[in-house]
Short mmCIF file of C-alpha atoms in Angstrom, two decimals:
data_model
loop_
_atom_site.label_atom_id
_atom_site.label_comp_id
_atom_site.label_asym_id
_atom_site.label_seq_id
_atom_site.Cartn_x
_atom_site.Cartn_y
_atom_site.Cartn_z
CA MET O 97 155.24 115.51 173.43
CA PHE O 98 156.65 115.86 169.89
CA GLU O 99 156.79 111.99 169.38
CA LEU O 100 153.09 111.63 170.69
CA VAL O 101 152.13 114.40 167.87
CA THR O 102 154.45 112.38 164.74
CA SER O 103 153.39 108.91 166.27
CA GLU O 104 149.65 109.76 165.94
CA ALA O 105 150.03 111.35 162.39
CA SER O 106 151.93 107.80 161.02
CA TYR O 107 148.97 105.75 162.60
CA TYR O 108 146.39 108.17 160.83
CA LYS O 109 148.00 107.31 157.77
CA SER O 110 148.19 103.51 158.21
CA LEU O 111 144.73 103.34 159.51
CA LYS O 112 143.77 105.45 156.14
CA LEU O 113 145.84 102.51 154.25
CA LEU O 114 143.53 99.95 155.74
CA VAL O 115 140.39 101.44 154.76
CA SER O 116 141.35 102.59 151.18
CA HIS O 117 143.80 99.35 150.41
CA PHE O 118 141.77 96.79 151.67
CA MET O 119 138.53 97.44 153.11
CA GLU O 120 137.40 99.56 150.08
CA ASN O 121 138.85 97.11 147.43
CA GLU O 122 136.29 96.18 144.92
CA GLN O 123 137.97 92.52 144.54
CA LEU O 124 137.48 92.32 148.49
CA LYS O 125 134.06 93.49 148.64
CA LYS O 126 132.82 90.94 145.70
CA ILE O 127 134.26 88.10 147.93
CA LEU O 128 133.09 88.82 151.78
CA HIS O 129 129.63 88.94 152.65
CA GLN O 130 128.20 91.82 154.30
CA SER O 131 128.55 90.58 157.85
CA GLU O 132 132.06 89.00 157.56
CA ALA O 133 133.08 92.42 156.35
CA HIS O 134 131.69 94.20 159.17
CA ILE O 135 133.51 91.51 162.06
CA LEU O 136 136.65 91.45 159.78
CA PHE O 137 136.95 95.54 159.63
CA SER O 138 134.44 96.47 162.98
CA ASN O 139 134.15 99.95 163.36
CA VAL O 140 137.64 100.99 161.99
CA LEU O 141 136.04 104.19 160.13
CA ASP O 142 134.97 105.49 163.75
CA VAL O 143 138.20 104.87 164.44
CA MET O 144 140.00 106.56 161.80
CA ALA O 145 137.52 109.41 162.01
CA VAL O 146 138.60 110.22 166.02
CA SER O 147 142.29 109.81 165.15
CA GLU O 148 142.01 112.40 162.48
CA ARG O 149 140.03 114.82 164.78
CA PHE O 150 142.90 114.09 167.76
CA LEU O 151 145.55 115.14 164.78
CA LEU O 152 144.16 118.19 163.93
CA ASP O 153 143.91 119.59 167.84
CA LEU O 154 147.57 118.07 168.21
CA GLU O 155 149.16 119.65 165.05
CA GLN O 156 146.95 122.93 165.95
CA ARG O 157 148.73 122.96 169.04
CA VAL O 158 152.31 122.70 167.38
CA GLU O 159 151.69 125.71 164.93
CA GLU O 160 150.94 127.67 167.84
CA ASN O 161 154.40 127.17 169.07
CA ILE O 162 157.15 124.82 167.57
CA VAL O 163 158.27 124.71 171.63
CA ILE O 164 155.00 122.74 172.52
CA SER O 165 153.55 124.17 175.83
CA ASP O 166 151.37 120.76 176.32
CA VAL O 167 149.57 118.04 175.12
CA CYS O 168 148.05 115.90 177.45
CA ASP O 169 145.04 118.23 178.02
CA ILE O 170 144.62 117.46 174.47
CA VAL O 171 144.72 113.73 175.13
CA TYR O 172 142.53 113.92 178.20
CA GLN O 173 139.80 115.89 176.24
CA HIS O 174 140.16 113.27 173.57
CA THR O 175 140.26 110.17 175.75
CA VAL O 176 137.13 111.28 177.53
CA ASN O 177 135.04 112.35 175.15
CA HIS O 178 136.00 110.08 171.49
CA PHE O 179 138.28 107.59 172.68
CA SER O 180 135.43 104.62 173.74
CA VAL O 181 135.86 103.71 169.90
CA TYR O 182 138.64 101.87 170.84
CA ILE O 183 136.77 99.74 173.38
CA THR O 184 134.54 98.48 170.77
CA TYR O 185 136.89 97.92 168.18
CA VAL O 186 139.28 95.92 170.32
CA SER O 187 136.52 93.94 172.22
CA ASN O 188 135.78 92.42 168.44
CA GLN O 189 139.34 91.16 168.51
CA THR O 190 138.69 87.79 169.44
CA TYR O 191 135.76 87.26 166.65
CA GLN O 192 138.04 89.26 164.01
CA GLU O 193 141.10 86.81 164.17
CA ARG O 194 138.70 83.79 164.11
CA ALA O 195 136.69 85.27 161.28
CA TYR O 196 140.22 85.79 159.33
CA LYS O 197 141.66 82.67 160.05
CA GLN O 198 138.26 81.21 158.89
CA LEU O 199 138.19 83.31 155.72
CA LEU O 200 142.15 82.21 154.60
CA GLN O 201 141.21 78.68 155.16
CA ASP O 202 137.36 78.27 153.26
CA LYS O 203 137.68 81.28 150.86
CA PRO O 204 140.83 81.06 148.33
CA ALA O 205 139.88 83.88 146.12
CA PHE O 206 140.08 85.94 149.61
CA ARG O 207 143.36 84.36 150.37
CA ASP O 208 144.72 85.04 147.06
CA VAL O 209 143.16 88.99 146.86
CA ILE O 210 144.71 89.55 150.36
CA SER O 211 148.38 88.36 149.53
CA GLN O 212 148.31 90.51 146.05
CA LEU O 213 147.22 93.21 148.27
CA GLU O 214 150.18 92.68 150.78
CA ARG O 215 152.68 92.59 148.11
CA ASP O 216 151.80 96.08 147.08
CA PRO O 217 154.98 98.56 147.65
CA LYS O 218 152.25 100.75 149.96
CA CYS O 219 152.24 97.99 152.81
CA LYS O 220 156.35 97.88 153.19
CA GLY O 221 156.09 94.31 153.65
CA LEU O 222 153.46 94.27 156.36
CA SER O 223 150.82 91.87 156.76
CA PHE O 224 147.11 92.79 156.50
CA SER O 225 146.38 91.16 160.34
CA SER O 226 149.31 93.99 161.46
CA PHE O 227 146.99 96.46 160.10
CA LEU O 228 144.22 95.14 161.92
CA ILE O 229 145.91 95.48 164.83
CA LEU O 230 146.68 98.85 165.12
CA PRO O 231 144.14 100.41 167.28
CA PHE O 232 144.95 97.87 170.44
CA GLN O 233 148.85 98.83 169.73
CA ARG O 234 148.20 102.77 169.70
CA ILE O 235 146.04 103.05 172.65
CA THR O 236 148.71 101.16 174.62
CA ARG O 237 150.96 103.19 172.82
CA LEU O 238 150.05 106.48 173.71
CA LYS O 239 149.59 105.32 177.79
CA LEU O 240 153.10 104.53 177.70
CA LEU O 241 154.18 107.98 175.76
CA VAL O 242 151.94 109.96 178.61
CA GLN O 243 153.79 108.11 181.37
CA ASN O 244 157.20 109.25 179.59
CA ILE O 245 156.03 112.74 179.47
CA LEU O 246 154.65 112.42 183.12
CA LYS O 247 158.53 111.29 184.28
CA LYS O 248 160.26 114.28 182.58
CA VAL O 249 157.47 117.21 183.75
CA GLU O 250 158.22 119.45 186.80
CA GLU O 251 156.63 117.79 190.51
CA LYS O 252 153.65 119.78 190.90
CA SER O 253 152.97 121.80 187.91
CA ASP O 254 150.11 122.74 185.87
CA ARG O 255 151.91 120.23 183.29
CA GLU O 256 152.16 117.28 185.69
CA SER O 257 148.42 117.60 186.43
CA THR O 258 147.09 117.30 183.05
CA ALA O 259 149.86 114.36 182.39
CA LEU O 260 148.00 112.55 185.55
CA ASP O 261 144.41 112.88 184.07
CA ALA O 262 145.47 112.10 180.67
CA HIS O 263 147.13 108.80 182.28
CA LYS O 264 144.74 108.23 184.18
CA GLU O 265 141.58 108.25 181.53
CA LEU O 266 144.16 106.30 179.23
CA GLU O 267 144.47 103.63 182.00
CA THR O 268 140.66 103.15 182.16
CA VAL O 269 140.03 102.82 178.49
CA VAL O 270 142.94 100.38 178.10
CA LYS O 271 141.28 98.42 181.06
CA ALA O 272 138.24 98.38 179.31
CA CYS O 273 140.00 97.17 176.03
CA ASN O 274 141.65 94.29 177.76
CA GLU O 275 138.47 93.39 180.05
CA GLY O 276 136.11 93.28 176.53
CA VAL O 277 139.15 91.21 174.72
CA ARG O 278 139.00 88.83 178.00
CA LYS O 279 135.29 88.70 178.35
CA MET O 280 134.85 87.68 174.62
CA SER O 281 137.51 84.95 175.03
CA ARG O 282 136.47 83.38 178.56
CA THR O 283 133.06 83.03 177.36
CA GLU O 284 133.75 80.67 174.71
CA GLN O 285 136.48 79.07 176.61
CA MET O 286 133.91 78.15 179.43
CA ILE O 287 131.46 76.89 176.92
CA SER O 288 134.26 74.45 175.26
CA ILE O 289 135.01 73.22 179.08
CA GLN O 290 131.89 72.91 180.16
CA LYS O 291 131.44 70.57 176.86
CA LYS O 292 133.95 68.40 178.21
CA LEU O 293 133.15 67.51 181.66
CA GLU O 294 131.18 64.82 182.74
CA PHE O 295 130.44 64.47 186.32
CA LYS O 296 130.70 61.70 188.72
CA ILE O 297 130.12 63.76 191.77
CA LYS O 298 126.80 66.21 191.94
CA SER O 299 127.28 68.25 188.89
CA VAL O 300 128.53 71.90 189.30
CA PRO O 301 126.99 74.34 186.61
CA ILE O 302 130.45 75.89 185.20
CA ILE O 303 129.48 78.65 182.56
CA SER O 304 129.25 82.06 184.64
CA HIS O 305 129.46 85.65 183.73
CA SER O 306 131.63 85.88 186.75
CA ARG O 307 133.70 83.03 186.37
CA TRP O 308 136.93 82.66 184.13
CA LEU O 309 140.27 79.84 183.79
CA LEU O 310 142.87 80.57 185.54
CA LYS O 311 145.00 77.57 185.42
CA GLN O 312 144.37 73.71 183.70
CA GLY O 313 146.61 70.96 183.25
CA GLU O 314 148.00 67.62 184.55
CA LEU O 315 149.53 66.44 187.67
CA GLN O 316 150.60 63.12 189.15
CA GLN O 317 148.41 61.91 192.46
CA MET O 318 150.35 59.74 194.72
CA ASN O 319 148.38 57.02 195.67
CA GLY O 320 147.16 54.76 198.60
CA PRO O 321 149.27 53.53 201.76
CA LYS O 322 153.10 53.87 201.11
CA THR O 323 153.61 50.32 201.93
CA SER O 324 156.79 48.47 199.97
CA ARG O 325 154.14 45.89 198.54
CA THR O 326 152.30 48.85 197.30
CA LEU O 327 155.45 50.43 195.67
CA ARG O 328 155.97 47.07 194.10
CA THR O 329 152.37 46.37 192.66
CA LYS O 330 151.00 49.67 191.85
CA LYS O 331 151.95 52.64 190.26
CA LEU O 332 152.67 55.30 192.67
CA PHE O 333 151.15 58.30 190.67
CA ARG O 334 148.32 58.32 188.52
CA GLU O 335 147.35 61.13 186.42
CA ILE O 336 144.78 63.59 187.35
CA TYR O 337 143.86 66.60 185.50
CA LEU O 338 142.90 69.99 187.19
CA PHE O 339 140.59 72.82 185.98
CA LEU O 340 141.04 76.01 188.49
CA PHE O 341 138.82 78.92 187.76
CA ASN O 342 138.87 82.03 189.56
CA ASP O 343 136.10 81.11 192.17
CA LEU O 344 136.29 76.83 192.19
CA LEU O 345 138.71 73.86 191.57
CA VAL O 346 137.56 70.93 189.67
CA ILE O 347 139.18 67.54 189.66
CA CYS O 348 138.92 65.07 187.13
CA ARG O 349 140.24 61.89 185.49
CA GLN O 350 140.87 62.43 181.73
CA ILE O 351 138.90 59.66 179.65
CA PRO O 352 138.59 58.73 176.26
CA GLY O 353 136.87 61.13 173.69
CA ASP O 354 139.10 64.03 174.83
CA LYS O 355 136.56 63.94 177.95
CA TYR O 356 137.22 64.46 181.76
CA GLN O 357 135.38 62.93 184.71
CA VAL O 358 135.23 65.11 187.66
CA PHE O 359 135.78 63.10 190.96
CA ASP O 360 136.32 66.12 193.68
CA SER O 361 135.94 70.01 193.76
CA ALA O 362 135.98 72.76 196.08
CA PRO O 363 135.58 76.49 196.23
CA ARG O 364 138.83 78.08 195.52
CA GLY O 365 138.93 79.98 198.54
CA LEU O 366 138.85 76.62 200.84
CA LEU O 367 142.12 75.58 199.44
CA ARG O 368 145.35 75.30 201.10
CA VAL O 369 149.08 74.17 199.74
CA GLU O 370 152.05 72.94 201.36
CA GLU O 371 155.47 72.29 200.16
CA LEU O 372 156.89 68.75 200.77
CA GLU O 373 160.50 68.69 202.00
CA ASP O 374 162.42 66.91 199.62
CA GLN O 375 162.69 63.49 199.79
CA GLY O 376 164.43 62.43 197.34
CA GLN O 377 163.66 61.85 193.42
CA SER O 378 160.50 60.14 193.66
CA LEU O 379 159.42 62.51 195.65
CA ALA O 380 160.61 65.95 193.83
CA ASN O 381 158.26 68.46 193.29
CA VAL O 382 155.68 67.27 195.18
CA PHE O 383 152.90 69.23 197.24
CA ILE O 384 149.90 68.92 199.27
CA LEU O 385 146.59 70.43 198.44
CA ARG O 386 144.45 70.31 201.02
CA LEU O 387 140.53 70.99 200.32
CA LEU O 388 138.68 72.20 203.29
CA GLU O 389 135.45 71.90 201.95
CA ASN O 390 135.38 69.32 199.29
CA ALA O 391 132.35 68.22 197.09
CA ASP O 392 131.10 65.71 199.81
CA ASP O 393 131.12 68.76 202.50
CA ARG O 394 134.65 67.10 204.20
CA GLU O 395 137.99 67.75 204.37
CA ALA O 396 140.08 66.05 201.99
CA SER O 397 143.92 66.12 200.96
CA TYR O 398 145.90 65.26 197.53
CA MET O 399 149.62 64.39 197.18
CA LEU O 400 150.52 66.03 193.89
CA LYS O 401 153.63 65.77 192.18
CA ALA O 402 154.25 68.20 188.86
CA SER O 403 156.90 68.06 186.04
CA SER O 404 159.09 70.52 187.31
CA GLN O 405 160.12 73.00 190.17
CA SER O 406 158.23 75.76 188.28
CA GLU O 407 155.69 73.99 187.67
CA MET O 408 154.83 73.26 191.26
CA LYS O 409 155.47 76.86 192.14
CA ARG O 410 153.24 78.00 189.63
CA TRP O 411 150.44 75.51 190.61
CA MET O 412 150.67 76.52 194.39
CA ILE O 413 150.63 80.34 193.66
CA SER O 414 147.92 79.65 191.53
CA LEU O 415 145.74 77.68 193.81
CA ALA O 416 146.66 79.59 197.23
CA PRO O 417 147.50 82.93 195.76
CA ASN O 418 147.82 84.41 199.60
CA ARG O 419 150.86 82.56 199.95
CA ARG O 420 153.72 84.52 200.68
CA THR O 421 155.92 84.79 197.70
CA LYS O 422 159.61 84.67 197.96
CA PHE O 423 160.07 88.44 197.73
CA VAL O 424 157.90 91.23 199.42
CA SER O 425 155.42 92.74 196.65
CA PHE O 426 155.84 95.84 194.96
CA THR O 427 152.46 97.03 196.14
CA SER O 428 153.41 96.52 200.07
CA ARG O 429 155.94 99.16 198.96
CA LEU O 430 157.97 98.13 202.01
CA VAL O 431 161.46 96.81 200.56
CA ASP O 432 163.92 97.17 197.68
CA CYS O 433 162.58 94.45 195.83
CA PRO O 434 164.51 92.67 193.26
CA GLN O 435 163.91 94.09 189.68
CA ILE O 436 163.98 92.86 186.23
CA GLN O 437 163.93 94.78 182.58
CA CYS O 438 162.56 92.80 179.48
CA VAL O 439 164.91 92.68 176.59
CA HIS O 440 162.89 90.32 174.58
CA PRO O 441 158.98 90.42 173.98
CA TYR O 442 157.08 87.78 175.38
CA VAL O 443 153.77 86.47 174.65
CA ALA O 444 151.88 84.72 177.25
CA GLN O 445 151.38 81.21 176.57
CA GLN O 446 148.81 79.99 179.71
CA PRO O 447 146.59 81.77 181.58
CA ASP O 448 148.87 82.56 184.46
CA GLU O 449 151.50 83.77 182.29
CA LEU O 450 152.32 87.48 181.43
CA SER O 451 152.81 89.03 178.25
CA LEU O 452 155.73 91.24 178.21
CA GLU O 453 156.99 94.46 175.67
CA LEU O 454 160.59 95.52 175.67
CA ALA O 455 161.53 97.65 178.17
CA ASP O 456 158.88 96.70 180.93
CA VAL O 457 160.09 96.81 184.23
CA LEU O 458 159.07 94.22 186.82
CA ASN O 459 159.47 93.71 190.45
CA ILE O 460 160.66 89.84 191.03
CA LEU O 461 158.21 88.17 193.49
CA ASP O 462 159.21 84.75 193.06
CA LYS O 463 161.71 82.50 190.79
CA THR O 464 162.75 79.10 190.58
CA ASP O 465 166.18 77.11 189.86
CA ASP O 466 164.66 76.35 186.39
CA GLY O 467 164.25 79.63 184.61
CA TRP O 468 160.97 80.86 185.10
CA ILE O 469 159.98 84.23 186.99
CA PHE O 470 156.81 85.25 188.86
CA GLY O 471 156.59 89.17 188.42
CA GLU O 472 154.54 92.36 188.81
CA ARG O 473 154.90 95.00 186.23
CA LEU O 474 155.21 98.62 187.76
CA HIS O 475 153.34 100.15 185.68
CA ASP O 476 150.19 98.52 185.46
CA GLN O 477 150.48 96.17 188.59
CA GLU O 478 149.80 92.93 186.73
CA ARG O 479 151.31 89.80 187.73
CA GLY O 480 152.25 86.44 185.98
CA TRP O 481 154.90 84.17 185.20
CA PHE O 482 157.57 84.18 181.93
CA PRO O 483 160.78 83.09 181.24
CA SER O 484 163.84 84.58 183.11
CA SER O 485 165.88 84.68 179.93
CA MET O 486 163.03 87.14 178.87
CA GLY O 487 164.89 90.18 180.96
CA GLU O 488 167.99 91.37 182.62
CA GLU O 489 168.20 91.93 186.35
CA ILE O 490 168.64 95.26 187.50
CA LEU O 491 171.47 95.26 189.53
CA ASN O 492 172.27 99.16 190.47
CA PRO O 493 169.93 100.00 193.52
CA LYS O 494 169.46 103.51 192.26
CA ILE O 495 167.99 102.93 189.28
CA ARG O 496 165.51 100.44 191.27
CA ALA O 497 164.69 103.37 193.21
CA GLN O 498 164.15 105.73 190.57
CA ASN O 499 161.96 103.49 188.85
CA LEU O 500 159.62 102.92 192.00
CA LYS O 501 159.83 106.63 192.44
CA GLU O 502 158.64 106.77 188.60
CA CYS O 503 155.87 104.58 189.03
CA PHE O 504 154.36 106.00 192.25
CA ARG O 505 153.98 109.62 190.88
CA VAL O 506 152.67 107.86 187.78
CA HIS O 507 149.84 106.08 190.24
CA LYS O 508 149.62 109.01 193.03
CA SER O 509 146.48 110.49 191.26
CA ASP O 510 145.11 107.00 191.83
CA ASP O 511 146.29 106.25 195.25
CA SER O 512 144.87 109.84 196.58
CA GLN O 513 141.35 108.88 195.05
CA ARG O 514 141.45 105.80 197.08
CA ARG O 515 142.26 107.59 200.07
CA LYS O 516 139.26 109.77 199.67
CA LEU O 517 137.04 107.28 199.35
CA GLY O 518 138.38 105.06 202.10
CA SER O 519 138.07 107.92 204.21
CA ARG O 520 134.58 108.92 203.14
CA ASN O 521 133.45 105.26 203.55
CA ARG O 522 135.00 105.02 207.01
CA GLN O 523 132.76 108.57 207.87
#
């Protein structure tokens, strides 16, 4: 609880520096157009005002008694009433990053002033962009701090009740922040993909508010009849390119000019995958993709080869997510699932990957021999792939059990809420 108070004080101090040292710098004001400044700094003044009010309430609680009675009731009140400013700030992040890169590229005067301001001892060696990202880091850290308080408080106590309420509200804000960022970047990505597609078949409108990209990439498609003559005179495999959306698969061939010619498609719900038994080197990492109903309203099959075992598994899990994974999912809560703890942070490179923070604990749902793990993070149930070198497997069953117990405790208010809603719906 004390760490929550002291870290808020440190965060508020950094926000003040972002405003006074960068945003209110006279040289920068002259260089930046009003609209550029607005995109770059967004509603940081609102965020700072909210932090100041929050910190005052926290400090008042500390002054009442050095042995802090509780802070989660204060966290809850502020999250419900004031923390929506974080959603606005974080949702602007995609435009903020792009505007910053563009300004560095197009305005040498901007680049020089930023560089000069960053060298000031006040910044303690931190870059301008590391100050801009503070609000997103803070709201995420607050959730983790409340989670840690929840692990320590007595079960069925008032403190547990306020911690559960605060955690639930913070999780809602963090999810809204993530969703805001996703929506902005997804829309831009869909527009970019639409421009690259040329339809050989009946055209499918790609851009939709409810559609986003899950995975894209090149695979090898096995050609024609497997006769010895075919093998001698014709390439066994030819390149195809897949765009997999949350509700649709589009199958293309790459054509000149960074374009893709679409020759087949199918709703994602009508896809089935099947692993091919290893039949030697040429058929290693090959799987069969079935379209139960394709663009011509008929069933179609594709024999596809991936570049590695992990790439094959990643495609199979993305194409047909309801396939059983190697280990039973944590959400079934039936077995002692293998677990891994993150020891190196990881930033996702592909849509099907998961970004990791230090000390994240994940259940291992699947793994490949070439060093990739498909995991489900315990504290938010987010799933994705990451390199196995980023974590250390938790071998002690007692520690695994303790991790699950703490996780169930954090989410038990959500579960009871879901059960209430379920029984109400059944009635």
